[in-house]
């Protein structure tokens, strides 16, 4: 085919090298089929097909086709997921971002479906849902490059203005005249009155049996829109990637062989013969999870003290539950990257190392930039394995962050088992957003959510005044651990000593306590709240420990591969009873499998103290391990609001419970009452004055604009205000070892010959060699020319070798001085 457009052939994506361009018709019909298959999981396949068919309808305009001719003639390259040229040529640059090809399809769908609504107006109960469907479909199409737009914003009725956008800018009339007749025929056939009637009845039926507050009802309509949007985004990205790299097209929509996986975990568990009392307890917990896996989909909790075997018990539940209900995925949502690889390794042991890549995906890095390039759009992860492990940050960003990167993951949460590990780490301000999201997924998307923790927060038992904002629908009977109080007594393996004092502990006193514990117990773990204290204690103790003792430091300045290497050495020394001292921030305490004889914890929230205690005498080899809670004289936690509030709540608990009762469920329940309930005004994510993200994503009652439409959400505004963590972070690949250096070299080499599959594979491999850093540190590194992009205009960066220390991790100075280190 000639490299210039032949008459009547409309290009969606150009092929600069061979001239085998993808036509608009081919792209739209392919995306329609994919979006329909994805939306089938949530019961709205026809709606998925229609938005897929019309999403790039604006590419039929002569303006867009002239732009394609310029790209092909100049042979400059093309961004297949945006209407911008990547060249700096004056001719193509002048068209950058100037051609609207999203609005035409949105207007076509709205204009064709709107008249059908008049036939529903007699049914006042049904009509609003018909209106919601028309608006949701149009909004998904209009938003598929930007992220979901606002329906209402502070200054305008955004959705209505988009639908009314003049033809001279949207080219709707011209696109309708130019479009392939078969495509229009398919679209007209879908967009019928029966289409609206059936969809409206189905959407209404989802809600009518439930007693919902206005906030919950409107939030769910927003979730419905987000789900359809996710299906469209993923379908569009998939087809674009397949066009760019057709040889790498994987097999899709293949149901996992859960029966085989279930057989493997049963064979794996059968190998363990209970020896110690704790082994019998773990087996009982695991067996109960197997039995309860036959229960209906819904929300469950697994409350097990640390060391009770949650990882294998939850996997056993997940695999058998997925088999029972023919689900698509099991997704583990984990608080810290430090334990993702540990859990992934445990799962791979069960399923077999040889085919682990076919089953398990680790997705925990922020290497995929928020502002995506065309490369990262093609290569970004879409959670296409049966078992996915990701972080709570990634999960929350998929739900609420701006743009389209995370949005493509959202539909994967349907027809799935979601295992939330250490759920007590959920940010307070996200409680109502989280609760409403999980309630929607489990009520309407055939999803099961399992809340795992040793210290279950009370997000399902909120006080009456705040219940209408969204309480987790977790029935008490859905606790998978029978007789929790008895279990905690059976697994009591430590004695906790509250040694806080009015004047606090100075550095010398803390060091003396550490040395005493090392001398008496052979191993000691010190967990602090701030990086400054971790650095101070590590440097002070380096010269004071005996030659037989090895001291370790763990911090988020190290990549996960580095931390893994340290933890492996720590475990080996502990197993052989060699003298071992570890100084760490709180990254070690949530789920990291280590077994120290003694733990010293700076005072924090009682849940953190309980998690720290779980690193002591974990396997019950001692009669009792020793855990000390102390307060340092000087500790700068003013900016660490959660830690500061947790300390205050714990201090109250210290006055109300004896030491032997501090780790029991009653004390923990009282702690969460103080910690959660007294912060209930934070739970709906306040953003300014009396405005909250919960309101922006539901009824939007405080918006001064009015609209005739059902969806009032300010999706884009809320997304821009949302942050999973308080400060934005940059991610950088660090040259920790030879493999990391090789990955950096290969990524840089792709600048000359890009391959989407290789790019994605390398970014996946680079995750364990990445470090997240805050803006002030990023600025210092850029000032010192310590970070470089892997290619021009890329947002993936790597660190110069001399700025990474094998002892401490990332540094803002050349590491041979080992000064001014960032932990």
mmCIF file of N, CA and C in Angstrom, residues 467-589:
data_model
loop_
_atom_site.group_PDB
_atom_site.id
_atom_site.type_symbol
_atom_site.label_atom_id
_atom_site.label_comp_id
_atom_site.label_asym_id
_atom_site.label_seq_id
_atom_site.Cartn_x
_atom_site.Cartn_y
_atom_site.Cartn_z
ATOM 1 N N UNK A 467 -22.250 6.553 59.179
ATOM 2 C CA UNK A 467 -22.563 5.374 58.382
ATOM 3 C C UNK A 467 -23.080 5.712 56.978
ATOM 4 N N UNK A 468 -23.935 6.745 56.812
ATOM 5 C CA UNK A 468 -24.451 7.054 55.459
ATOM 6 C C UNK A 468 -23.367 7.413 54.454
ATOM 7 N N UNK A 469 -22.172 7.788 54.940
ATOM 8 C CA UNK A 469 -21.093 8.113 54.012
ATOM 9 C C UNK A 469 -20.478 6.860 53.392
ATOM 10 N N UNK A 470 -20.741 5.704 53.984
ATOM 11 C CA UNK A 470 -20.231 4.467 53.410
ATOM 12 C C UNK A 470 -19.530 3.599 54.429
ATOM 13 N N UNK A 471 -20.240 2.609 54.944
ATOM 14 C CA UNK A 471 -19.650 1.644 55.870
ATOM 15 C C UNK A 471 -19.419 0.336 55.125
ATOM 16 N N UNK A 472 -18.273 -0.284 55.362
ATOM 17 C CA UNK A 472 -17.960 -1.539 54.690
ATOM 18 C C UNK A 472 -18.990 -2.599 55.060
ATOM 19 N N UNK A 473 -19.578 -3.240 54.050
ATOM 20 C CA UNK A 473 -20.626 -4.237 54.271
ATOM 21 C C UNK A 473 -20.003 -5.610 54.551
ATOM 22 N N UNK A 474 -19.413 -5.686 55.744
ATOM 23 C CA UNK A 474 -18.727 -6.905 56.177
ATOM 24 C C UNK A 474 -19.486 -7.518 57.346
ATOM 25 N N UNK A 475 -20.291 -8.544 57.091
ATOM 26 C CA UNK A 475 -21.040 -9.185 58.187
ATOM 27 C C UNK A 475 -20.093 -9.866 59.172
ATOM 28 N N UNK A 476 -20.437 -9.883 60.434
ATOM 29 C CA UNK A 476 -19.602 -10.516 61.449
ATOM 30 C C UNK A 476 -19.402 -11.999 61.161
ATOM 31 N N UNK A 477 -20.427 -12.629 60.542
ATOM 32 C CA UNK A 477 -20.324 -14.064 60.243
ATOM 33 C C UNK A 477 -19.292 -14.355 59.150
ATOM 34 N N UNK A 478 -18.819 -13.313 58.459
ATOM 35 C CA UNK A 478 -17.842 -13.512 57.394
ATOM 36 C C UNK A 478 -16.406 -13.420 57.874
ATOM 37 N N UNK A 479 -16.196 -13.487 59.181
ATOM 38 C CA UNK A 479 -14.846 -13.622 59.723
ATOM 39 C C UNK A 479 -14.420 -15.081 59.549
ATOM 40 N N UNK A 480 -13.268 -15.298 58.899
ATOM 41 C CA UNK A 480 -12.812 -16.652 58.592
ATOM 42 C C UNK A 480 -12.054 -17.303 59.742
ATOM 43 N N UNK A 481 -11.792 -16.554 60.789
ATOM 44 C CA UNK A 481 -11.082 -17.107 61.944
ATOM 45 C C UNK A 481 -12.068 -17.330 63.084
ATOM 46 N N UNK A 482 -12.347 -18.563 63.435
ATOM 47 C CA UNK A 482 -13.260 -18.810 64.560
ATOM 48 C C UNK A 482 -12.573 -18.540 65.887
ATOM 49 N N UNK A 483 -13.302 -17.974 66.816
ATOM 50 C CA UNK A 483 -12.827 -17.754 68.185
ATOM 51 C C UNK A 483 -11.493 -16.991 68.202
ATOM 52 N N UNK A 484 -11.565 -15.731 67.809
ATOM 53 C CA UNK A 484 -10.355 -14.912 67.709
ATOM 54 C C UNK A 484 -9.678 -14.744 69.062
ATOM 55 N N UNK A 485 -10.451 -14.502 70.111
ATOM 56 C CA UNK A 485 -9.858 -14.298 71.439
ATOM 57 C C UNK A 485 -9.012 -15.502 71.864
ATOM 58 N N UNK A 486 -9.555 -16.700 71.652
ATOM 59 C CA UNK A 486 -8.805 -17.910 72.010
ATOM 60 C C UNK A 486 -7.538 -18.029 71.175
ATOM 61 N N UNK A 487 -7.661 -17.693 69.887
ATOM 62 C CA UNK A 487 -6.508 -17.783 68.996
ATOM 63 C C UNK A 487 -5.386 -16.858 69.461
ATOM 64 N N UNK A 488 -5.730 -15.641 69.864
ATOM 65 C CA UNK A 488 -4.705 -14.703 70.322
ATOM 66 C C UNK A 488 -4.032 -15.203 71.594
ATOM 67 N N UNK A 489 -4.787 -15.879 72.449
ATOM 68 C CA UNK A 489 -4.176 -16.461 73.651
ATOM 69 C C UNK A 489 -3.209 -17.575 73.268
ATOM 70 N N UNK A 490 -3.620 -18.405 72.302
ATOM 71 C CA UNK A 490 -2.774 -19.520 71.877
ATOM 72 C C UNK A 490 -1.485 -19.033 71.210
ATOM 73 N N UNK A 491 -1.562 -17.903 70.519
ATOM 74 C CA UNK A 491 -0.409 -17.406 69.781
ATOM 75 C C UNK A 491 0.350 -16.313 70.531
ATOM 76 N N UNK A 492 0.101 -16.202 71.807
ATOM 77 C CA UNK A 492 0.810 -15.205 72.605
ATOM 78 C C UNK A 492 2.255 -15.673 72.809
ATOM 79 N N UNK A 493 3.186 -14.987 72.174
ATOM 80 C CA UNK A 493 4.577 -15.450 72.163
ATOM 81 C C UNK A 493 5.556 -14.424 72.726
ATOM 82 N N UNK A 494 5.043 -13.255 73.131
ATOM 83 C CA UNK A 494 5.946 -12.210 73.614
ATOM 84 C C UNK A 494 5.397 -11.582 74.892
ATOM 85 N N UNK A 495 6.293 -11.000 75.648
ATOM 86 C CA UNK A 495 5.890 -10.133 76.757
ATOM 87 C C UNK A 495 6.221 -8.707 76.348
ATOM 88 N N UNK A 496 5.245 -7.835 76.459
ATOM 89 C CA UNK A 496 5.419 -6.444 76.043
ATOM 90 C C UNK A 496 5.652 -5.577 77.271
ATOM 91 N N UNK A 497 6.709 -4.793 77.231
ATOM 92 C CA UNK A 497 7.059 -3.909 78.340
ATOM 93 C C UNK A 497 6.928 -2.456 77.901
ATOM 94 N N UNK A 498 6.057 -1.733 78.579
ATOM 95 C CA UNK A 498 5.926 -0.299 78.340
ATOM 96 C C UNK A 498 6.954 0.415 79.207
ATOM 97 N N UNK A 499 8.053 0.837 78.608
ATOM 98 C CA UNK A 499 9.128 1.493 79.368
ATOM 99 C C UNK A 499 9.213 2.982 79.031
ATOM 100 N N UNK A 500 8.121 3.531 78.481
ATOM 101 C CA UNK A 500 8.109 4.971 78.234
ATOM 102 C C UNK A 500 8.222 5.715 79.560
ATOM 103 N N UNK A 501 8.833 6.873 79.528
ATOM 104 C CA UNK A 501 8.971 7.675 80.744
ATOM 105 C C UNK A 501 8.791 9.147 80.412
ATOM 106 N N UNK A 502 8.447 9.902 81.404
ATOM 107 C CA UNK A 502 8.066 11.304 81.219
ATOM 108 C C UNK A 502 9.152 12.097 80.512
ATOM 109 N N UNK A 503 10.403 11.902 80.914
ATOM 110 C CA UNK A 503 11.496 12.682 80.334
ATOM 111 C C UNK A 503 11.997 12.106 79.005
ATOM 112 N N UNK A 504 11.526 10.900 78.653
ATOM 113 C CA UNK A 504 11.950 10.266 77.418
ATOM 114 C C UNK A 504 13.312 9.604 77.529
ATOM 115 N N UNK A 505 13.669 8.852 76.534
ATOM 116 C CA UNK A 505 14.942 8.133 76.482
ATOM 117 C C UNK A 505 15.927 8.911 75.607
ATOM 118 N N UNK A 506 17.115 9.172 76.137
ATOM 119 C CA UNK A 506 18.133 9.816 75.304
ATOM 120 C C UNK A 506 18.911 8.761 74.524
ATOM 121 N N UNK A 507 19.744 9.227 73.634
ATOM 122 C CA UNK A 507 20.470 8.308 72.743
ATOM 123 C C UNK A 507 21.326 7.316 73.516
ATOM 124 N N UNK A 508 22.022 7.786 74.544
ATOM 125 C CA UNK A 508 22.906 6.898 75.315
ATOM 126 C C UNK A 508 22.115 5.795 76.007
ATOM 127 N N UNK A 509 20.953 6.148 76.564
ATOM 128 C CA UNK A 509 20.131 5.149 77.253
ATOM 129 C C UNK A 509 19.596 4.102 76.272
ATOM 130 N N UNK A 510 19.202 4.553 75.092
ATOM 131 C CA UNK A 510 18.692 3.615 74.082
ATOM 132 C C UNK A 510 19.786 2.651 73.671
ATOM 133 N N UNK A 511 20.988 3.185 73.444
ATOM 134 C CA UNK A 511 22.115 2.336 73.039
ATOM 135 C C UNK A 511 22.431 1.313 74.124
ATOM 136 N N UNK A 512 22.358 1.727 75.377
ATOM 137 C CA UNK A 512 22.621 0.804 76.483
ATOM 138 C C UNK A 512 21.586 -0.322 76.503
ATOM 139 N N UNK A 513 20.298 0.010 76.284
ATOM 140 C CA UNK A 513 19.255 -1.025 76.251
ATOM 141 C C UNK A 513 19.490 -1.994 75.100
ATOM 142 N N UNK A 514 19.879 -1.487 73.948
ATOM 143 C CA UNK A 514 20.151 -2.345 72.789
ATOM 144 C C UNK A 514 21.287 -3.310 73.118
ATOM 145 N N UNK A 515 22.348 -2.798 73.709
ATOM 146 C CA UNK A 515 23.497 -3.647 74.032
ATOM 147 C C UNK A 515 23.131 -4.718 75.063
ATOM 148 N N UNK A 516 22.318 -4.344 76.031
ATOM 149 C CA UNK A 516 21.874 -5.323 77.032
ATOM 150 C C UNK A 516 21.075 -6.446 76.391
ATOM 151 N N UNK A 517 20.164 -6.086 75.478
ATOM 152 C CA UNK A 517 19.351 -7.094 74.814
ATOM 153 C C UNK A 517 20.187 -7.985 73.901
ATOM 154 N N UNK A 518 21.149 -7.388 73.218
ATOM 155 C CA UNK A 518 22.035 -8.188 72.366
ATOM 156 C C UNK A 518 22.831 -9.184 73.202
ATOM 157 N N UNK A 519 23.317 -8.718 74.316
ATOM 158 C CA UNK A 519 24.114 -9.577 75.189
ATOM 159 C C UNK A 519 23.289 -10.730 75.744
ATOM 160 N N UNK A 520 22.039 -10.443 76.096
ATOM 161 C CA UNK A 520 21.189 -11.457 76.722
ATOM 162 C C UNK A 520 20.511 -12.363 75.708
ATOM 163 N N UNK A 521 20.150 -11.817 74.532
ATOM 164 C CA UNK A 521 19.290 -12.546 73.603
ATOM 165 C C UNK A 521 19.945 -12.932 72.276
ATOM 166 N N UNK A 522 21.098 -12.392 71.968
ATOM 167 C CA UNK A 522 21.834 -12.683 70.735
ATOM 168 C C UNK A 522 21.296 -11.979 69.488
ATOM 169 N N UNK A 523 20.028 -11.576 69.509
ATOM 170 C CA UNK A 523 19.491 -10.863 68.342
ATOM 171 C C UNK A 523 18.517 -9.800 68.808
ATOM 172 N N UNK A 524 18.561 -8.663 68.127
ATOM 173 C CA UNK A 524 17.705 -7.550 68.511
ATOM 174 C C UNK A 524 17.327 -6.748 67.275
ATOM 175 N N UNK A 525 16.060 -6.370 67.199
ATOM 176 C CA UNK A 525 15.538 -5.522 66.129
ATOM 177 C C UNK A 525 15.066 -4.210 66.746
ATOM 178 N N UNK A 526 15.536 -3.099 66.209
ATOM 179 C CA UNK A 526 15.119 -1.778 66.678
ATOM 180 C C UNK A 526 14.328 -1.110 65.554
ATOM 181 N N UNK A 527 13.080 -0.757 65.848
ATOM 182 C CA UNK A 527 12.215 -0.125 64.842
ATOM 183 C C UNK A 527 11.913 1.293 65.295
ATOM 184 N N UNK A 528 12.218 2.259 64.440
ATOM 185 C CA UNK A 528 12.053 3.674 64.766
ATOM 186 C C UNK A 528 11.032 4.300 63.831
ATOM 187 N N UNK A 529 10.622 5.517 64.140
ATOM 188 C CA UNK A 529 9.593 6.200 63.348
ATOM 189 C C UNK A 529 10.158 7.089 62.249
ATOM 190 N N UNK A 530 11.398 7.542 62.412
ATOM 191 C CA UNK A 530 11.949 8.507 61.450
ATOM 192 C C UNK A 530 13.281 8.027 60.887
ATOM 193 N N UNK A 531 13.592 8.477 59.691
ATOM 194 C CA UNK A 531 14.858 8.130 59.051
ATOM 195 C C UNK A 531 16.038 8.723 59.809
ATOM 196 N N UNK A 532 15.816 9.890 60.411
ATOM 197 C CA UNK A 532 16.900 10.531 61.157
ATOM 198 C C UNK A 532 17.359 9.665 62.328
ATOM 199 N N UNK A 533 16.390 9.094 63.092
ATOM 200 C CA UNK A 533 16.764 8.233 64.217
ATOM 201 C C UNK A 533 17.418 6.931 63.720
ATOM 202 N N UNK A 534 16.952 6.402 62.608
ATOM 203 C CA UNK A 534 17.566 5.181 62.068
ATOM 204 C C UNK A 534 19.038 5.426 61.749
ATOM 205 N N UNK A 535 19.309 6.561 61.136
ATOM 206 C CA UNK A 535 20.693 6.910 60.789
ATOM 207 C C UNK A 535 21.539 7.114 62.039
ATOM 208 N N UNK A 536 20.992 7.862 63.011
ATOM 209 C CA UNK A 536 21.729 8.164 64.236
ATOM 210 C C UNK A 536 22.109 6.892 64.987
ATOM 211 N N UNK A 537 21.142 6.000 65.203
ATOM 212 C CA UNK A 537 21.416 4.778 65.963
ATOM 213 C C UNK A 537 22.363 3.846 65.214
ATOM 214 N N UNK A 538 22.172 3.719 63.920
ATOM 215 C CA UNK A 538 23.036 2.824 63.153
ATOM 216 C C UNK A 538 24.482 3.286 63.239
ATOM 217 N N UNK A 539 24.710 4.570 63.016
ATOM 218 C CA UNK A 539 26.083 5.070 63.039
ATOM 219 C C UNK A 539 26.680 4.993 64.443
ATOM 220 N N UNK A 540 25.860 5.232 65.472
ATOM 221 C CA UNK A 540 26.370 5.182 66.845
ATOM 222 C C UNK A 540 26.720 3.759 67.264
ATOM 223 N N UNK A 541 25.940 2.782 66.811
ATOM 224 C CA UNK A 541 26.136 1.398 67.234
ATOM 225 C C UNK A 541 27.164 0.648 66.403
ATOM 226 N N UNK A 542 27.479 1.176 65.230
ATOM 227 C CA UNK A 542 28.445 0.493 64.365
ATOM 228 C C UNK A 542 29.748 0.209 65.090
ATOM 229 N N UNK A 543 30.233 1.185 65.859
ATOM 230 C CA UNK A 543 31.534 1.054 66.523
ATOM 231 C C UNK A 543 31.431 0.430 67.909
ATOM 232 N N UNK A 544 30.205 0.154 68.372
ATOM 233 C CA UNK A 544 30.032 -0.311 69.748
ATOM 234 C C UNK A 544 29.630 -1.776 69.867
ATOM 235 N N UNK A 545 29.221 -2.405 68.772
ATOM 236 C CA UNK A 545 28.854 -3.817 68.842
ATOM 237 C C UNK A 545 30.113 -4.674 68.788
ATOM 238 N N UNK A 546 30.016 -5.886 69.281
ATOM 239 C CA UNK A 546 31.162 -6.790 69.299
ATOM 240 C C UNK A 546 31.489 -7.278 67.902
ATOM 241 N N UNK A 547 32.681 -7.845 67.753
ATOM 242 C CA UNK A 547 33.111 -8.344 66.448
ATOM 243 C C UNK A 547 32.216 -9.479 65.968
ATOM 244 N N UNK A 548 31.620 -10.229 66.925
ATOM 245 C CA UNK A 548 30.765 -11.358 66.541
ATOM 246 C C UNK A 548 29.393 -10.898 66.045
ATOM 247 N N UNK A 549 29.036 -9.671 66.352
ATOM 248 C CA UNK A 549 27.722 -9.150 65.985
ATOM 249 C C UNK A 549 27.807 -8.425 64.644
ATOM 250 N N UNK A 550 26.830 -8.680 63.797
ATOM 251 C CA UNK A 550 26.757 -7.930 62.541
ATOM 252 C C UNK A 550 25.538 -7.017 62.607
ATOM 253 N N UNK A 551 25.741 -5.761 62.223
ATOM 254 C CA UNK A 551 24.680 -4.767 62.294
ATOM 255 C C UNK A 551 24.177 -4.460 60.894
ATOM 256 N N UNK A 552 22.872 -4.358 60.772
ATOM 257 C CA UNK A 552 22.236 -4.096 59.472
ATOM 258 C C UNK A 552 21.354 -2.852 59.573
ATOM 259 N N UNK A 553 21.176 -2.228 58.443
ATOM 260 C CA UNK A 553 20.276 -1.079 58.349
ATOM 261 C C UNK A 553 19.325 -1.303 57.178
ATOM 262 N N UNK A 554 18.044 -1.045 57.394
ATOM 263 C CA UNK A 554 17.048 -1.168 56.331
ATOM 264 C C UNK A 554 16.318 0.155 56.160
ATOM 265 N N UNK A 555 16.142 0.563 54.921
ATOM 266 C CA UNK A 555 15.461 1.832 54.676
ATOM 267 C C UNK A 555 14.847 1.844 53.284
ATOM 268 N N UNK A 556 13.971 2.803 53.068
ATOM 269 C CA UNK A 556 13.354 2.962 51.746
ATOM 270 C C UNK A 556 14.299 3.619 50.755
ATOM 271 N N UNK A 557 15.491 4.008 51.185
ATOM 272 C CA UNK A 557 16.504 4.487 50.247
ATOM 273 C C UNK A 557 17.146 3.354 49.475
ATOM 274 N N UNK A 558 16.883 2.124 49.894
ATOM 275 C CA UNK A 558 17.393 0.949 49.192
ATOM 276 C C UNK A 558 16.320 0.407 48.263
ATOM 277 N N UNK A 559 16.714 -0.094 47.119
ATOM 278 C CA UNK A 559 15.752 -0.758 46.239
ATOM 279 C C UNK A 559 15.331 -2.076 46.880
ATOM 280 N N UNK A 560 14.221 -2.639 46.407
ATOM 281 C CA UNK A 560 13.698 -3.850 47.055
ATOM 282 C C UNK A 560 14.644 -5.037 46.902
ATOM 283 N N UNK A 561 15.396 -5.103 45.795
ATOM 284 C CA UNK A 561 16.366 -6.192 45.630
ATOM 285 C C UNK A 561 17.460 -6.089 46.685
ATOM 286 N N UNK A 562 17.863 -4.869 46.998
ATOM 287 C CA UNK A 562 18.874 -4.634 48.028
ATOM 288 C C UNK A 562 18.346 -5.056 49.395
ATOM 289 N N UNK A 563 17.112 -4.639 49.710
ATOM 290 C CA UNK A 563 16.519 -5.009 50.987
ATOM 291 C C UNK A 563 16.351 -6.524 51.094
ATOM 292 N N UNK A 564 15.959 -7.147 49.981
ATOM 293 C CA UNK A 564 15.792 -8.597 49.976
ATOM 294 C C UNK A 564 17.109 -9.286 50.306
ATOM 295 N N UNK A 565 18.196 -8.806 49.718
ATOM 296 C CA UNK A 565 19.507 -9.403 49.968
ATOM 297 C C UNK A 565 19.881 -9.289 51.444
ATOM 298 N N UNK A 566 19.619 -8.108 52.021
ATOM 299 C CA UNK A 566 19.913 -7.921 53.444
ATOM 300 C C UNK A 566 19.057 -8.841 54.298
ATOM 301 N N UNK A 567 17.770 -8.918 53.999
ATOM 302 C CA UNK A 567 16.872 -9.753 54.801
ATOM 303 C C UNK A 567 17.245 -11.233 54.707
ATOM 304 N N UNK A 568 17.696 -11.667 53.546
ATOM 305 C CA UNK A 568 18.127 -13.060 53.412
ATOM 306 C C UNK A 568 19.313 -13.348 54.320
ATOM 307 N N UNK A 569 20.258 -12.400 54.392
ATOM 308 C CA UNK A 569 21.405 -12.583 55.284
ATOM 309 C C UNK A 569 20.967 -12.523 56.740
ATOM 310 N N UNK A 570 20.061 -11.619 57.062
ATOM 311 C CA UNK A 570 19.548 -11.520 58.429
ATOM 312 C C UNK A 570 18.885 -12.833 58.842
ATOM 313 N N UNK A 571 18.037 -13.379 57.969
ATOM 314 C CA UNK A 571 17.342 -14.632 58.301
ATOM 315 C C UNK A 571 18.327 -15.775 58.492
ATOM 316 N N UNK A 572 19.343 -15.818 57.630
ATOM 317 C CA UNK A 572 20.336 -16.891 57.750
ATOM 318 C C UNK A 572 21.082 -16.796 59.081
ATOM 319 N N UNK A 573 21.428 -15.599 59.490
ATOM 320 C CA UNK A 573 22.132 -15.423 60.766
ATOM 321 C C UNK A 573 21.221 -15.759 61.944
ATOM 322 N N UNK A 574 19.964 -15.358 61.869
ATOM 323 C CA UNK A 574 19.033 -15.674 62.943
ATOM 324 C C UNK A 574 18.829 -17.181 63.059
ATOM 325 N N UNK A 575 18.730 -17.854 61.904
ATOM 326 C CA UNK A 575 18.510 -19.308 61.919
ATOM 327 C C UNK A 575 19.689 -20.047 62.537
ATOM 328 N N UNK A 576 20.905 -19.524 62.354
ATOM 329 C CA UNK A 576 22.100 -20.173 62.910
ATOM 330 C C UNK A 576 22.512 -19.570 64.250
ATOM 331 N N UNK A 577 21.626 -18.734 64.813
ATOM 332 C CA UNK A 577 21.803 -18.134 66.135
ATOM 333 C C UNK A 577 23.091 -17.332 66.236
ATOM 334 N N UNK A 578 23.423 -16.611 65.163
ATOM 335 C CA UNK A 578 24.551 -15.689 65.196
ATOM 336 C C UNK A 578 24.068 -14.323 65.684
ATOM 337 N N UNK A 579 24.925 -13.615 66.382
ATOM 338 C CA UNK A 579 24.563 -12.315 66.947
ATOM 339 C C UNK A 579 24.204 -11.340 65.823
ATOM 340 N N UNK A 580 22.975 -10.792 65.882
ATOM 341 C CA UNK A 580 22.446 -9.972 64.786
ATOM 342 C C UNK A 580 21.692 -8.780 65.344
ATOM 343 N N UNK A 581 22.015 -7.595 64.818
ATOM 344 C CA UNK A 581 21.319 -6.361 65.190
ATOM 345 C C UNK A 581 20.838 -5.680 63.912
ATOM 346 N N UNK A 582 19.574 -5.288 63.913
ATOM 347 C CA UNK A 582 19.000 -4.611 62.749
ATOM 348 C C UNK A 582 18.321 -3.325 63.196
ATOM 349 N N UNK A 583 18.646 -2.220 62.532
ATOM 350 C CA UNK A 583 18.000 -0.932 62.768
ATOM 351 C C UNK A 583 17.144 -0.638 61.536
ATOM 352 N N UNK A 584 15.856 -0.401 61.737
ATOM 353 C CA UNK A 584 14.962 -0.246 60.597
ATOM 354 C C UNK A 584 13.868 0.776 60.894
ATOM 355 N N UNK A 585 13.378 1.396 59.846
ATOM 356 C CA UNK A 585 12.126 2.139 59.958
ATOM 357 C C UNK A 585 10.984 1.129 59.917
ATOM 358 N N UNK A 586 9.746 1.620 59.929
ATOM 359 C CA UNK A 586 8.598 0.724 60.073
ATOM 360 C C UNK A 586 8.351 -0.164 58.863
ATOM 361 N N UNK A 587 9.153 -0.042 57.804
ATOM 362 C CA UNK A 587 8.940 -0.882 56.627
ATOM 363 C C UNK A 587 9.068 -2.365 56.946
ATOM 364 N N UNK A 588 9.764 -2.724 58.021
ATOM 365 C CA UNK A 588 9.998 -4.143 58.324
ATOM 366 C C UNK A 588 8.832 -4.790 59.053
ATOM 367 N N UNK A 589 7.927 -3.983 59.621
ATOM 368 C CA UNK A 589 7.016 -4.569 60.599
ATOM 369 C C UNK A 589 5.730 -5.138 60.028
#
